[in-house]
């Protein structure tokens, strides 16, 4: 299915990796996003070989994916009252930010998304579905599955939230909050600037806003108000 990942380093080091991928792996250009940070956002290097980039728990053919929507056209699409906008990310991600008017399925894992669709959506009633995720990877599979399930007009944000935040000025944005990322920055905002307020619970891993850190169960460096939900003592 390809590869998906994030790297960090000096300008020269990152360019070296990108050039290697373009020359020896992809054999051409491919989409990537860049964010500047003053500190190393990763504690270690990790590479995983998997059968799927991400599993939906269903057999999915990627031959018929949804329609890509460029960031510049996304606002108009999700402003259409006939469009159902679905955030395909997990609750610990959606908690700190999402698009205006988007439905949050309240899932803990990507594999729970089909159950949400079967319960809340009907191809005969919901004619237009727009989906988005962090970088666009999950939506590649989810939109293909939606089309298999009979949903005809399915769209997904090309490049995901990160590409939208990179290209769309905050003054024109329909994004609310910040976007969770899988490294020590925890979240980024418009222009992909690292968050100055978000943090992460060391016990359960849930993203925390400044309001979350006011919770009565929050103990800095030990636990947060979401730990009970995650089964942490």
XYZ file of N, CA and C in Angstrom:
699
model
N 0.808 -1.225 0.000
C 0.000 0.000 0.000
C 0.833 1.263 0.000
N 2.140 1.135 0.242
C 2.977 2.328 0.261
C 3.607 2.542 1.619
N 4.048 3.745 1.875
C 4.656 4.042 3.164
C 4.088 5.333 3.719
N 4.119 5.431 5.027
C 3.593 6.596 5.723
C 4.464 6.853 6.934
N 4.899 8.080 7.109
C 5.738 8.321 8.263
C 6.115 9.777 8.424
N 6.873 10.049 9.467
C 7.353 11.389 9.769
C 8.821 11.289 10.151
N 9.631 12.180 9.635
C 11.044 12.228 9.990
C 11.381 13.629 10.471
N 12.479 13.750 11.189
C 12.928 15.068 11.622
C 14.443 15.128 11.526
N 14.959 16.328 11.351
C 16.402 16.490 11.266
C 16.745 17.862 10.731
N 18.018 18.055 10.434
C 18.451 19.315 9.846
C 17.911 19.406 8.422
N 17.949 20.610 7.850
C 17.494 20.802 6.471
C 18.237 19.866 5.515
N 19.550 19.765 5.700
C 20.366 18.930 4.823
C 20.005 17.455 4.966
N 19.795 17.009 6.205
C 19.488 15.599 6.445
C 18.127 15.219 5.870
N 17.142 16.079 6.074
C 15.805 15.800 5.552
C 15.818 15.772 4.027
N 16.516 16.719 3.418
C 16.605 16.755 1.957
C 17.276 15.497 1.418
N 18.271 14.986 2.130
C 18.951 13.765 1.706
C 17.988 12.585 1.668
N 17.162 12.463 2.711
C 16.187 11.376 2.762
C 15.145 11.527 1.653
N 14.625 12.746 1.481
C 13.620 12.978 0.445
C 14.168 12.656 -0.941
N 15.401 13.064 -1.205
C 16.007 12.784 -2.501
C 16.196 11.286 -2.717
N 16.558 10.577 -1.660
C 16.715 9.119 -1.767
C 15.379 8.458 -2.093
N 14.317 8.878 -1.408
C 12.996 8.308 -1.651
C 12.544 8.572 -3.086
N 12.734 9.801 -3.550
C 12.305 10.171 -4.898
C 13.105 9.433 -5.973
N 14.378 9.197 -5.690
C 15.258 8.589 -6.687
C 15.184 7.065 -6.699
N 15.140 6.456 -5.521
C 15.286 5.003 -5.439
C 14.028 4.251 -5.013
N 13.068 4.927 -4.398
C 11.883 4.221 -3.884
C 10.631 4.558 -4.686
N 10.288 5.824 -4.756
C 9.063 6.265 -5.430
C 9.300 6.481 -6.929
N 10.531 6.825 -7.267
C 10.901 7.139 -8.654
C 10.061 8.308 -9.193
N 10.053 9.372 -8.436
C 9.309 10.558 -8.837
C 8.919 11.385 -7.628
N 8.175 12.442 -7.864
C 7.724 13.307 -6.775
C 6.599 12.642 -5.980
N 6.477 12.997 -4.729
C 5.366 12.552 -3.898
C 5.044 13.654 -2.903
N 3.830 13.619 -2.387
C 3.393 14.683 -1.491
C 4.006 14.539 -0.107
N 4.522 15.639 0.421
C 4.968 15.645 1.808
C 4.700 17.025 2.392
N 4.711 17.105 3.711
C 4.426 18.362 4.405
C 5.592 18.677 5.321
N 5.843 19.964 5.534
C 6.975 20.357 6.362
C 6.550 21.315 7.473
N 7.137 21.098 8.640
C 6.885 21.947 9.799
C 8.213 22.184 10.504
N 8.500 23.435 10.832
C 9.755 23.762 11.499
C 9.596 23.709 13.011
N 10.600 23.149 13.670
C 10.566 23.047 15.125
C 11.983 23.223 15.662
N 12.121 23.880 16.792
C 13.447 24.153 17.328
C 14.039 22.961 18.064
N 13.195 22.028 18.489
C 13.677 20.878 19.258
C 13.389 19.583 18.508
N 14.171 18.558 18.824
C 13.951 17.239 18.242
C 12.625 16.679 18.770
N 11.643 16.440 17.898
C 10.326 16.007 18.368
C 10.170 14.502 18.557
N 11.224 13.729 18.287
C 11.127 12.278 18.440
C 12.166 11.779 19.438
N 11.761 10.833 20.256
C 12.670 10.251 21.225
C 13.538 9.157 20.629
N 13.075 8.536 19.534
C 13.811 7.438 18.918
C 13.332 7.237 17.496
N 14.080 6.471 16.750
C 13.678 6.113 15.387
C 12.958 4.766 15.429
N 11.876 4.647 14.669
C 11.118 3.399 14.658
C 10.578 3.149 13.257
N 10.791 1.958 12.755
C 10.266 1.559 11.455
C 9.493 0.267 11.629
N 8.276 0.238 11.114
C 7.440 -0.964 11.232
C 7.005 -1.420 9.843
N 7.156 -2.700 9.568
C 6.659 -3.298 8.338
C 5.306 -3.926 8.655
N 4.277 -3.513 7.936
C 2.926 -3.977 8.212
C 2.250 -4.414 6.922
N 1.232 -5.259 7.061
C 0.480 -5.702 5.890
C -0.354 -4.566 5.310
N -0.750 -3.618 6.167
C -1.530 -2.465 5.736
C -0.972 -1.215 6.397
N -1.075 -0.073 5.711
C -0.631 1.168 6.339
C -1.461 1.435 7.587
N -2.761 1.171 7.489
C -3.664 1.227 8.636
C -4.856 0.335 8.328
N -5.303 -0.419 9.310
C -6.357 -1.397 9.062
C -7.730 -0.880 9.476
N -8.695 -1.046 8.582
C -10.085 -0.708 8.869
C -10.847 -1.919 9.385
N -10.196 -3.089 9.337
C -10.856 -4.314 9.783
C -11.811 -4.878 8.753
N -11.769 -4.349 7.539
C -12.650 -4.786 6.451
C -11.806 -4.983 5.191
N -12.281 -5.853 4.304
C -11.620 -5.998 3.014
C -11.938 -4.773 2.163
N -10.900 -4.076 1.722
C -11.094 -2.839 0.982
C -10.241 -2.847 -0.279
N -10.860 -2.524 -1.399
C -10.129 -2.332 -2.649
C -9.873 -0.846 -2.839
N -8.608 -0.480 -2.982
C -8.262 0.931 -3.126
C -8.393 1.417 -4.572
N -8.942 0.566 -5.421
C -9.084 0.936 -6.830
C -10.101 2.051 -7.035
N -11.089 2.136 -6.140
C -12.147 3.137 -6.309
C -12.271 3.973 -5.037
N -11.377 4.915 -4.904
C -11.394 5.788 -3.734
C -12.317 6.979 -3.967
N -12.519 7.762 -2.906
C -13.359 8.945 -3.023
C -12.701 10.023 -3.859
N -13.394 11.120 -4.029
C -12.895 12.243 -4.820
C -12.024 13.146 -3.959
N -10.813 13.423 -4.443
C -9.928 14.315 -3.710
C -10.452 15.752 -3.772
N -10.337 16.454 -2.646
C -10.718 17.864 -2.590
C -9.504 18.662 -2.126
N -9.076 19.608 -2.932
C -7.931 20.436 -2.570
C -8.291 21.306 -1.361
N -7.307 21.627 -0.512
C -7.578 22.490 0.649
C -8.318 23.780 0.310
N -7.994 24.392 -0.826
C -8.634 25.655 -1.206
C -10.120 25.494 -1.516
N -10.561 24.258 -1.811
C -11.962 24.001 -2.141
C -12.735 23.359 -0.987
N -12.038 23.061 0.102
C -12.642 22.328 1.213
C -13.725 23.136 1.929
N -13.489 24.411 2.163
C -14.464 25.238 2.882
C -15.818 25.247 2.194
N -15.798 25.378 0.876
C -17.049 25.418 0.126
C -17.788 24.088 0.239
N -17.050 22.985 0.191
C -17.689 21.667 0.271
C -18.366 21.454 1.617
N -17.654 21.707 2.716
C -18.227 21.414 4.028
C -19.267 22.448 4.458
N -19.376 23.539 3.701
C -20.423 24.534 3.979
C -21.742 24.154 3.329
N -21.722 23.151 2.450
C -22.932 22.668 1.793
C -23.798 21.939 2.818
N -25.018 22.363 3.072
C -25.865 21.727 4.087
C -26.213 20.273 3.770
N -26.046 19.861 2.529
C -26.345 18.477 2.154
C -25.168 17.535 2.385
N -24.032 18.082 2.791
C -22.828 17.273 2.983
C -22.678 16.870 4.449
N -22.485 15.567 4.683
C -22.185 15.052 6.020
C -20.666 15.010 6.151
N -20.110 15.747 7.115
C -18.658 15.823 7.298
C -18.259 14.930 8.465
N -17.353 13.980 8.209
C -16.968 12.999 9.227
C -15.479 13.087 9.539
N -15.175 13.235 10.805
C -13.799 13.197 11.297
C -13.458 11.729 11.543
N -12.502 11.184 10.810
C -12.212 9.746 10.903
C -11.186 9.406 11.983
N -10.762 10.383 12.759
C -9.710 10.141 13.745
C -10.274 9.643 15.074
N -9.376 9.208 15.939
C -9.764 8.701 17.249
C -10.039 9.854 18.219
N -10.727 9.529 19.319
C -11.162 10.579 20.243
C -10.009 11.365 20.860
N -8.866 10.720 21.098
C -7.754 11.459 21.697
C -7.179 12.478 20.719
N -7.519 12.340 19.418
C -7.099 13.308 18.414
C -8.154 14.395 18.226
N -9.405 13.990 18.075
C -10.483 14.948 17.828
C -10.703 15.871 19.023
N -10.276 15.421 20.190
C -10.513 16.164 21.423
C -9.974 17.589 21.374
N -8.838 17.795 20.715
C -8.228 19.124 20.769
C -8.452 19.955 19.511
N -9.199 19.407 18.549
C -9.485 20.206 17.365
C -10.171 19.426 16.263
N -11.044 20.108 15.504
C -11.717 19.488 14.372
C -12.302 20.600 13.495
N -12.916 20.210 12.382
C -13.518 21.202 11.503
C -14.911 21.602 11.986
N -15.242 22.822 11.743
C -16.552 23.369 12.075
C -17.661 22.505 11.466
N -18.579 22.027 12.317
C -19.716 21.250 11.847
C -19.453 19.773 11.608
N -18.224 19.319 11.864
C -17.894 17.910 11.605
C -18.478 16.990 12.672
N -18.832 15.783 12.260
C -19.323 14.765 13.184
C -18.143 13.969 13.721
N -18.109 13.813 15.047
C -17.070 13.033 15.712
C -17.663 11.668 16.061
N -17.222 10.594 15.418
C -17.784 9.258 15.693
C -17.502 8.742 17.102
N -16.561 9.358 17.808
C -16.253 8.923 19.167
C -15.591 7.569 19.224
N -14.699 7.282 18.282
C -14.059 5.973 18.215
C -12.705 5.973 18.923
N -12.317 4.802 19.396
C -11.010 4.625 20.017
C -9.995 4.071 19.024
N -10.503 3.346 18.012
C -9.637 2.803 16.971
C -10.317 2.949 15.621
N -9.532 2.970 14.567
C -10.031 3.120 13.202
C -11.003 1.990 12.842
N -10.775 0.813 13.408
C -11.610 -0.350 13.092
C -13.055 -0.201 13.585
N -13.304 0.752 14.464
C -14.667 0.969 14.964
C -15.492 1.847 14.028
N -14.856 2.435 13.031
C -15.547 3.364 12.139
C -16.657 2.700 11.312
N -16.472 1.487 10.771
C -17.569 0.848 10.029
C -18.840 0.678 10.856
N -18.698 0.346 12.139
C -19.880 0.206 12.996
C -20.618 1.532 13.125
N -19.865 2.629 13.224
C -20.488 3.948 13.304
C -21.287 4.233 12.035
N -20.704 3.922 10.899
C -21.384 4.157 9.623
C -22.658 3.334 9.523
N -22.575 2.051 9.868
C -23.748 1.181 9.782
C -24.872 1.646 10.699
N -24.507 2.286 11.804
C -25.498 2.730 12.778
C -26.096 4.093 12.434
N -25.283 4.982 11.871
C -25.714 6.377 11.721
C -25.924 6.856 10.289
N -25.439 6.121 9.315
C -25.520 6.605 7.940
C -26.225 5.610 7.029
N -26.873 6.133 6.001
C -27.623 5.312 5.051
C -27.359 5.854 3.638
N -26.865 5.001 2.729
C -26.583 5.463 1.363
C -27.805 6.065 0.669
N -28.993 5.606 1.048
C -30.210 6.108 0.412
C -30.583 7.509 0.894
N -30.124 7.878 2.097
C -30.470 9.173 2.672
C -29.320 10.174 2.619
N -28.123 9.687 2.874
C -26.966 10.575 2.955
C -26.186 10.490 1.651
N -26.467 11.455 0.782
C -25.971 11.405 -0.591
C -24.539 11.927 -0.751
N -24.114 12.789 0.167
C -22.778 13.364 0.052
C -22.034 13.218 1.384
N -20.872 12.565 1.331
C -20.071 12.357 2.530
C -18.686 12.957 2.302
N -18.242 13.809 3.215
C -16.896 14.380 3.156
C -16.115 13.897 4.380
N -14.925 13.374 4.175
C -14.135 12.843 5.283
C -12.762 13.521 5.334
N -12.168 13.494 6.516
C -10.824 14.049 6.665
C -10.099 13.338 7.796
N -8.777 13.395 7.745
C -7.933 12.827 8.789
C -6.641 13.646 8.841
N -5.680 13.208 9.618
C -4.492 14.029 9.854
C -3.713 14.320 8.571
N -3.311 13.269 7.872
C -2.499 13.455 6.682
C -3.104 12.928 5.399
N -4.302 12.361 5.496
C -4.983 11.854 4.313
C -4.910 10.358 4.119
N -4.087 9.655 4.914
C -3.898 8.214 4.725
C -5.146 7.419 5.080
N -5.717 7.689 6.241
C -6.907 6.937 6.665
C -8.052 7.095 5.672
N -8.196 8.292 5.132
C -9.317 8.560 4.225
C -9.174 7.844 2.891
N -7.953 7.520 2.505
C -7.767 6.735 1.283
C -8.547 5.431 1.408
N -8.403 4.790 2.550
C -9.053 3.493 2.762
C -10.532 3.655 3.110
N -10.842 4.640 3.937
C -12.218 4.810 4.392
C -13.152 5.192 3.247
N -12.710 6.101 2.375
C -13.582 6.496 1.264
C -13.784 5.347 0.286
N -12.742 4.520 0.082
C -12.881 3.357 -0.791
C -13.907 2.388 -0.213
N -13.866 2.227 1.112
C -14.824 1.335 1.768
C -16.240 1.898 1.678
N -16.396 3.207 1.863
C -17.716 3.829 1.761
C -18.335 3.596 0.380
N -17.516 3.684 -0.644
C -18.029 3.456 -1.993
C -18.441 1.987 -2.172
N -17.702 1.079 -1.559
C -18.084 -0.339 -1.590
C -19.421 -0.562 -0.904
N -19.704 0.278 0.095
C -20.935 0.131 0.868
C -22.126 0.826 0.204
N -21.908 1.436 -0.941
C -23.011 2.023 -1.689
C -23.130 3.534 -1.621
N -22.223 4.198 -0.917
C -22.238 5.666 -0.875
C -21.574 6.176 -2.158
N -22.304 6.939 -2.938
C -21.820 7.310 -4.268
C -20.946 8.555 -4.276
N -21.388 9.604 -3.606
C -20.655 10.877 -3.629
C -19.824 11.012 -2.359
N -18.582 10.552 -2.452
C -17.690 10.515 -1.289
C -16.456 11.356 -1.589
N -16.098 12.225 -0.649
C -14.983 13.140 -0.851
C -14.011 13.041 0.326
N -12.739 13.347 0.060
C -11.793 13.431 1.166
C -10.782 14.533 0.927
N -10.363 15.162 2.030
C -9.458 16.310 1.994
C -8.067 15.859 1.571
N -7.609 16.317 0.433
C -6.303 15.912 -0.082
C -5.185 16.465 0.804
N -4.336 15.560 1.258
C -3.247 15.975 2.138
C -3.650 16.093 3.586
N -4.932 15.893 3.866
C -5.420 15.909 5.239
C -5.407 17.276 5.905
N -5.646 17.240 7.209
C -5.699 18.461 8.010
C -4.385 19.236 7.910
N -3.274 18.509 7.917
C -1.973 19.173 7.914
C -1.773 20.027 6.662
N -2.210 19.511 5.513
C -2.063 20.285 4.280
C -2.982 21.509 4.308
N -4.166 21.333 4.874
C -5.114 22.448 5.012
C -4.510 23.540 5.897
N -3.967 23.156 7.043
C -3.386 24.130 7.963
C -2.156 24.802 7.365
N -1.468 24.071 6.496
C -0.286 24.622 5.847
C -0.660 25.676 4.806
N -1.763 25.446 4.090
C -2.094 26.299 2.945
C -3.156 27.370 3.214
N -4.085 27.110 4.130
C -5.205 28.030 4.323
C -4.909 29.022 5.456
N -4.994 30.317 5.199
C -4.759 31.318 6.252
C -5.775 31.169 7.385
N -5.345 31.465 8.579
C -6.226 31.333 9.737
C -7.474 32.196 9.593
N -7.338 33.337 8.936
C -8.471 34.240 8.767
C -9.563 33.648 7.879
N -9.228 32.643 7.067
C -10.189 32.023 6.163
C -10.546 30.600 6.596
N -9.990 30.170 7.699
C -10.074 28.761 8.096
C -11.375 28.392 8.798
N -11.809 27.153 8.566
C -12.940 26.578 9.289
C -12.462 25.535 10.303
N -11.166 25.516 10.540
C -10.604 24.613 11.537
C -10.697 25.251 12.908
N -11.095 24.456 13.890
C -11.235 24.944 15.266
C -10.307 24.161 16.186
N -9.435 24.854 16.901
C -8.523 24.192 17.825
C -7.189 23.904 17.172
N -6.584 22.776 17.567
C -5.285 22.387 17.034
C -5.362 20.953 16.509
N -4.327 20.553 15.778
C -4.304 19.221 15.181
C -3.291 18.339 15.906
N -3.771 17.239 16.450
C -2.901 16.283 17.153
C -1.909 15.665 16.175
N -0.640 15.561 16.605
C 0.388 14.889 15.811
C 1.088 13.860 16.691
N 1.693 12.868 16.051
C 2.222 11.728 16.786
C 3.700 11.896 17.135
N 4.013 12.972 17.829
C 5.374 13.175 18.306
C 5.324 14.134 19.493
N 6.465 14.555 19.961
C 6.520 15.326 21.202
C 6.030 16.769 21.068
N 5.691 17.194 19.855
C 5.050 18.507 19.706
C 3.605 18.438 20.200
N 3.023 17.255 20.175
C 1.648 16.943 20.578
C 0.632 17.489 19.574
N 0.751 18.746 19.191
C -0.217 19.339 18.270
C 0.424 20.484 17.493
N -0.189 20.802 16.347
C 0.235 21.959 15.559
C -0.997 22.780 15.217
N -0.751 24.044 14.854
C -1.852 24.924 14.473
C -1.692 25.407 13.049
N -2.279 26.527 12.729
C -2.188 27.074 11.383
C -0.729 27.388 11.040
N -0.393 27.132 9.769
C 0.989 27.289 9.359
C 1.868 26.164 9.873
N 1.241 25.135 10.469
C 1.927 23.988 11.077
C 2.874 24.400 12.197
N 2.557 25.505 12.841
C 3.351 25.959 13.978
C 3.102 25.043 15.172
N 4.143 24.599 15.873
C 3.960 23.725 17.043
C 3.113 24.399 18.120
N 2.298 23.619 18.792
C 1.433 24.141 19.839
C 2.253 24.654 21.022
N 1.768 25.715 21.638
C 2.425 26.216 22.849
C 1.593 25.897 24.091
N 0.434 25.240 23.892
C -0.445 24.976 25.033
C -0.772 23.491 25.232
N -0.757 22.703 24.175
C -1.137 21.294 24.301
C -0.031 20.483 24.965
N -0.435 19.463 25.709
C 0.516 18.533 26.314
C -0.076 17.134 26.203
N 0.642 16.146 26.732
C 0.189 14.768 26.625
C 0.366 14.056 27.951
N -0.648 13.318 28.354
C -0.571 12.590 29.619
C 0.437 11.448 29.492
N 1.408 11.355 30.401
C 2.401 10.287 30.316
C 1.831 8.913 30.676
N 0.678 8.893 31.338
C 0.090 7.620 31.750
C -0.774 6.993 30.664
N -1.744 7.769 30.129
C -2.673 7.206 29.139
C -2.418 7.703 27.729
N -1.568 8.727 27.571
C -1.225 9.220 26.245
C -2.219 10.187 25.633
N -3.282 10.534 26.363
C -4.303 11.430 25.825
C -3.776 12.850 25.697
N -4.145 13.524 24.603
C -3.772 14.926 24.438
C -4.544 15.783 25.431
N -3.875 16.805 25.960
C -4.482 17.650 26.987
C -4.417 19.114 26.606
N -5.530 19.795 26.786
C -5.565 21.243 26.594
C -5.298 21.906 27.948
N -5.205 23.225 27.954
C -5.001 23.935 29.214
C -6.183 23.706 30.154
N -7.391 23.568 29.596
C -8.571 23.299 30.429
C -8.500 21.905 31.039
N -8.014 20.931 30.287
C -7.896 19.556 30.793
C -6.958 19.496 31.997
N -5.959 20.361 32.011
C -4.992 20.334 33.109
C -5.539 20.982 34.377
N -6.765 21.505 34.304
C -7.428 22.035 35.490
C -8.333 20.978 36.146
N -8.446 19.812 35.527
C -9.308 18.740 36.045
C -8.852 18.324 37.440
N -9.799 17.976 38.282
C -9.483 17.606 39.672
C -8.602 16.356 39.758
N -8.665 15.489 38.750
C -7.870 14.258 38.770
C -6.498 14.423 38.125
N -6.238 15.615 37.577
C -4.956 15.829 36.901
C -3.827 15.990 37.918
N -2.767 15.205 37.730
C -1.548 15.331 38.527
C -0.395 15.408 37.539
N 0.284 16.520 37.490
C 1.341 16.735 36.508
C 2.381 15.623 36.527
N 2.641 15.087 35.339
C 3.641 14.033 35.206
C 3.181 12.657 35.636
N 1.879 12.545 36.083
C 1.437 11.237 36.586
C 0.138 10.755 35.956
N -0.893 11.601 35.903
C -2.187 11.154 35.408
C -3.040 12.352 34.978
N -4.178 12.024 34.335
C -5.087 13.087 33.909
C -6.532 12.623 34.078
N -7.471 13.470 33.704
C -8.876 13.140 33.849
C -9.373 12.070 32.891
N -8.571 11.709 31.890
C -8.956 10.670 30.939
C -8.412 9.297 31.309
N -7.582 9.234 32.329
C -6.929 7.966 32.685
C -7.928 6.878 33.073
N -8.993 7.242 33.784
C -9.983 6.244 34.170
C -10.633 5.595 32.951
N -10.932 6.417 31.932
C -11.527 5.899 30.700
C -10.590 4.950 29.977
N -9.286 5.192 30.114
C -8.301 4.351 29.437
C -7.878 3.162 30.281
N -8.495 3.027 31.476
C -8.172 1.901 32.346
C -6.889 2.077 33.121
N -6.426 3.319 33.259
C -5.202 3.576 34.012
C -5.556 3.928 35.458
N -4.782 3.426 36.429
C -5.066 3.723 37.850
C -4.764 5.173 38.207
